[in-house]
């Protein structure tokens, strides 16, 4: 079902300006890194590292990789099993719980990225940028936006 149209009092110019400015900062080629992992129903350690390279700041990736490699060495197959269970989970809370024990995947900011890459038609990313978007839409419209946080 499509979202309701903007209320006639909505500040369309503000919303248009914000969307334009935000989109100009987005490196569209950046998503190409995910082409070999998107829509997989489970991820091994290499897939997760690929996803984290896409999501995290470059300075964070070596620490994440080291933590995941240590976890995988002690828990063979756990990353694939947990990501498969998370992507297939019936709801958000259960999905994020499946990822909770895996280094760097706990919490919604990175956990939802794994879910979104696994099934982008079902899941979305819930991070600072997504929250900023909701605030901008709320501020530019008189139609209330549901607050999920």
mmCIF file of C-alpha atoms in Angstrom:
data_model
loop_
_atom_site.group_PDB
_atom_site.id
_atom_site.type_symbol
_atom_site.label_atom_id
_atom_site.label_comp_id
_atom_site.label_asym_id
_atom_site.label_seq_id
_atom_site.Cartn_x
_atom_site.Cartn_y
_atom_site.Cartn_z
ATOM 1 C CA UNK A 1 0.000 0.000 0.000
ATOM 2 C CA UNK A 2 1.516 3.358 -0.980
ATOM 3 C CA UNK A 3 2.126 5.958 1.716
ATOM 4 C CA UNK A 4 -0.467 8.714 2.074
ATOM 5 C CA UNK A 5 0.184 11.862 0.048
ATOM 6 C CA UNK A 6 1.800 14.824 1.770
ATOM 7 C CA UNK A 7 -0.629 17.086 3.530
ATOM 8 C CA UNK A 8 -1.313 20.321 1.652
ATOM 9 C CA UNK A 9 0.439 22.263 4.455
ATOM 10 C CA UNK A 10 3.645 20.243 4.146
ATOM 11 C CA UNK A 11 6.807 22.181 3.526
ATOM 12 C CA UNK A 12 7.570 20.568 0.173
ATOM 13 C CA UNK A 13 10.458 22.935 -0.583
ATOM 14 C CA UNK A 14 12.241 22.034 2.670
ATOM 15 C CA UNK A 15 11.735 18.325 2.120
ATOM 16 C CA UNK A 16 12.844 18.525 -1.523
ATOM 17 C CA UNK A 17 15.938 20.527 -0.566
ATOM 18 C CA UNK A 18 16.880 18.037 2.155
ATOM 19 C CA UNK A 19 16.402 15.016 -0.124
ATOM 20 C CA UNK A 20 18.455 16.668 -2.867
ATOM 21 C CA UNK A 21 21.295 17.608 -0.502
ATOM 22 C CA UNK A 22 21.352 14.150 1.051
ATOM 23 C CA UNK A 23 21.330 12.363 -2.309
ATOM 24 C CA UNK A 24 24.252 14.463 -3.571
ATOM 25 C CA UNK A 25 26.344 13.088 -0.692
ATOM 26 C CA UNK A 26 25.556 9.474 -1.554
ATOM 27 C CA UNK A 27 28.165 7.575 -3.524
ATOM 28 C CA UNK A 28 25.995 5.423 -5.777
ATOM 29 C CA UNK A 29 28.848 3.102 -6.776
ATOM 30 C CA UNK A 30 29.280 2.248 -3.096
ATOM 31 C CA UNK A 31 26.441 -0.294 -3.248
ATOM 32 C CA UNK A 32 28.259 -2.330 -5.908
ATOM 33 C CA UNK A 33 30.241 -3.926 -3.061
ATOM 34 C CA UNK A 34 27.115 -5.834 -2.079
ATOM 35 C CA UNK A 35 26.219 -7.314 -5.469
ATOM 36 C CA UNK A 36 27.543 -10.799 -4.588
ATOM 37 C CA UNK A 37 25.853 -11.003 -1.189
ATOM 38 C CA UNK A 38 22.506 -9.252 -1.607
ATOM 39 C CA UNK A 39 19.491 -11.552 -1.197
ATOM 40 C CA UNK A 40 21.514 -14.460 0.188
ATOM 41 C CA UNK A 41 19.530 -16.163 2.930
ATOM 42 C CA UNK A 42 22.586 -16.714 5.145
ATOM 43 C CA UNK A 43 26.048 -15.202 5.314
ATOM 44 C CA UNK A 44 29.404 -16.758 6.099
ATOM 45 C CA UNK A 45 32.209 -14.764 7.698
ATOM 46 C CA UNK A 46 33.465 -13.425 4.361
ATOM 47 C CA UNK A 47 29.977 -12.223 3.445
ATOM 48 C CA UNK A 48 29.618 -10.459 6.801
ATOM 49 C CA UNK A 49 33.008 -8.780 6.376
ATOM 50 C CA UNK A 50 31.900 -7.600 2.916
ATOM 51 C CA UNK A 51 28.732 -6.134 4.453
ATOM 52 C CA UNK A 52 30.706 -4.444 7.230
ATOM 53 C CA UNK A 53 33.131 -2.932 4.710
ATOM 54 C CA UNK A 54 30.085 -1.376 3.066
ATOM 55 C CA UNK A 55 28.557 -0.120 6.334
ATOM 56 C CA UNK A 56 31.427 0.818 8.632
ATOM 57 C CA UNK A 57 34.029 3.538 8.498
ATOM 58 C CA UNK A 58 37.318 2.228 7.065
ATOM 59 C CA UNK A 59 39.091 2.590 10.408
ATOM 60 C CA UNK A 60 36.546 0.241 12.037
ATOM 61 C CA UNK A 61 36.863 -2.609 9.542
ATOM 62 C CA UNK A 62 40.156 -4.142 10.816
ATOM 63 C CA UNK A 63 38.805 -4.393 14.381
ATOM 64 C CA UNK A 64 35.528 -5.864 13.149
ATOM 65 C CA UNK A 65 37.339 -8.380 10.934
ATOM 66 C CA UNK A 66 39.623 -9.481 13.776
ATOM 67 C CA UNK A 67 36.699 -9.905 16.181
ATOM 68 C CA UNK A 68 34.661 -11.876 13.646
ATOM 69 C CA UNK A 69 37.598 -14.137 12.760
ATOM 70 C CA UNK A 70 38.163 -14.902 16.443
ATOM 71 C CA UNK A 71 34.478 -15.607 16.955
ATOM 72 C CA UNK A 72 34.302 -17.819 13.850
ATOM 73 C CA UNK A 73 37.361 -19.833 14.912
ATOM 74 C CA UNK A 74 35.704 -20.618 18.261
ATOM 75 C CA UNK A 75 32.189 -21.068 16.832
ATOM 76 C CA UNK A 76 32.397 -22.657 13.368
ATOM 77 C CA UNK A 77 29.168 -22.285 11.399
ATOM 78 C CA UNK A 78 27.527 -20.032 14.001
ATOM 79 C CA UNK A 79 27.646 -16.904 11.797
ATOM 80 C CA UNK A 80 25.875 -18.657 8.919
ATOM 81 C CA UNK A 81 23.297 -20.258 11.232
ATOM 82 C CA UNK A 82 22.592 -17.009 13.091
ATOM 83 C CA UNK A 83 22.275 -14.893 9.959
ATOM 84 C CA UNK A 84 19.979 -17.466 8.355
ATOM 85 C CA UNK A 85 17.771 -17.548 11.456
ATOM 86 C CA UNK A 86 17.744 -13.752 11.659
ATOM 87 C CA UNK A 87 16.752 -13.206 8.023
ATOM 88 C CA UNK A 88 13.969 -15.806 8.375
ATOM 89 C CA UNK A 89 12.776 -14.503 11.764
ATOM 90 C CA UNK A 90 9.088 -13.627 12.128
ATOM 91 C CA UNK A 91 9.736 -10.159 13.564
ATOM 92 C CA UNK A 92 12.353 -7.489 14.194
ATOM 93 C CA UNK A 93 13.078 -8.326 17.821
ATOM 94 C CA UNK A 94 13.599 -12.020 17.106
ATOM 95 C CA UNK A 95 15.794 -11.217 14.111
ATOM 96 C CA UNK A 96 18.056 -8.906 16.087
ATOM 97 C CA UNK A 97 18.192 -11.414 18.975
ATOM 98 C CA UNK A 98 19.594 -14.015 16.555
ATOM 99 C CA UNK A 99 22.512 -11.674 15.784
ATOM 100 C CA UNK A 100 23.116 -10.511 19.355
ATOM 101 C CA UNK A 101 25.988 -12.866 20.167
ATOM 102 C CA UNK A 102 28.026 -12.109 17.055
ATOM 103 C CA UNK A 103 30.660 -9.387 17.387
ATOM 104 C CA UNK A 104 29.776 -6.177 15.537
ATOM 105 C CA UNK A 105 26.284 -7.397 14.632
ATOM 106 C CA UNK A 106 24.553 -6.648 17.913
ATOM 107 C CA UNK A 107 22.168 -3.736 17.947
ATOM 108 C CA UNK A 108 19.998 -2.245 15.272
ATOM 109 C CA UNK A 109 22.542 -0.035 13.517
ATOM 110 C CA UNK A 110 24.633 -2.877 12.067
ATOM 111 C CA UNK A 111 22.232 -5.764 12.650
ATOM 112 C CA UNK A 112 19.595 -4.220 10.413
ATOM 113 C CA UNK A 113 22.169 -3.816 7.648
ATOM 114 C CA UNK A 114 22.699 -7.583 7.619
ATOM 115 C CA UNK A 115 18.940 -8.123 7.501
ATOM 116 C CA UNK A 116 18.467 -5.554 4.713
ATOM 117 C CA UNK A 117 21.197 -7.109 2.578
ATOM 118 C CA UNK A 118 19.648 -10.556 3.068
ATOM 119 C CA UNK A 119 16.127 -9.448 2.183
ATOM 120 C CA UNK A 120 15.884 -5.812 1.041
ATOM 121 C CA UNK A 121 12.185 -6.191 0.214
ATOM 122 C CA UNK A 122 11.414 -6.973 3.847
ATOM 123 C CA UNK A 123 14.018 -5.204 5.985
ATOM 124 C CA UNK A 124 15.402 -1.690 6.132
ATOM 125 C CA UNK A 125 18.390 -0.161 7.887
ATOM 126 C CA UNK A 126 17.730 1.490 11.226
ATOM 127 C CA UNK A 127 20.643 3.783 11.944
ATOM 128 C CA UNK A 128 21.435 7.445 12.532
ATOM 129 C CA UNK A 129 20.841 8.299 8.879
ATOM 130 C CA UNK A 130 17.464 6.556 8.827
ATOM 131 C CA UNK A 131 16.456 8.354 12.001
ATOM 132 C CA UNK A 132 17.543 11.707 10.549
ATOM 133 C CA UNK A 133 15.382 10.991 7.525
ATOM 134 C CA UNK A 134 12.349 10.333 9.705
ATOM 135 C CA UNK A 135 12.944 13.564 11.608
ATOM 136 C CA UNK A 136 13.261 15.564 8.389
ATOM 137 C CA UNK A 137 10.070 14.071 6.993
ATOM 138 C CA UNK A 138 8.274 14.740 10.270
ATOM 139 C CA UNK A 139 9.508 18.329 10.399
ATOM 140 C CA UNK A 140 8.540 19.003 6.793
ATOM 141 C CA UNK A 141 5.054 17.575 7.067
ATOM 142 C CA UNK A 142 2.071 18.085 9.266
ATOM 143 C CA UNK A 143 1.187 14.430 8.926
ATOM 144 C CA UNK A 144 2.557 12.615 11.979
ATOM 145 C CA UNK A 145 5.339 10.094 11.405
ATOM 146 C CA UNK A 146 5.293 7.043 13.646
ATOM 147 C CA UNK A 147 8.145 7.180 16.167
ATOM 148 C CA UNK A 148 9.682 3.706 16.399
ATOM 149 C CA UNK A 149 12.419 4.660 18.820
#
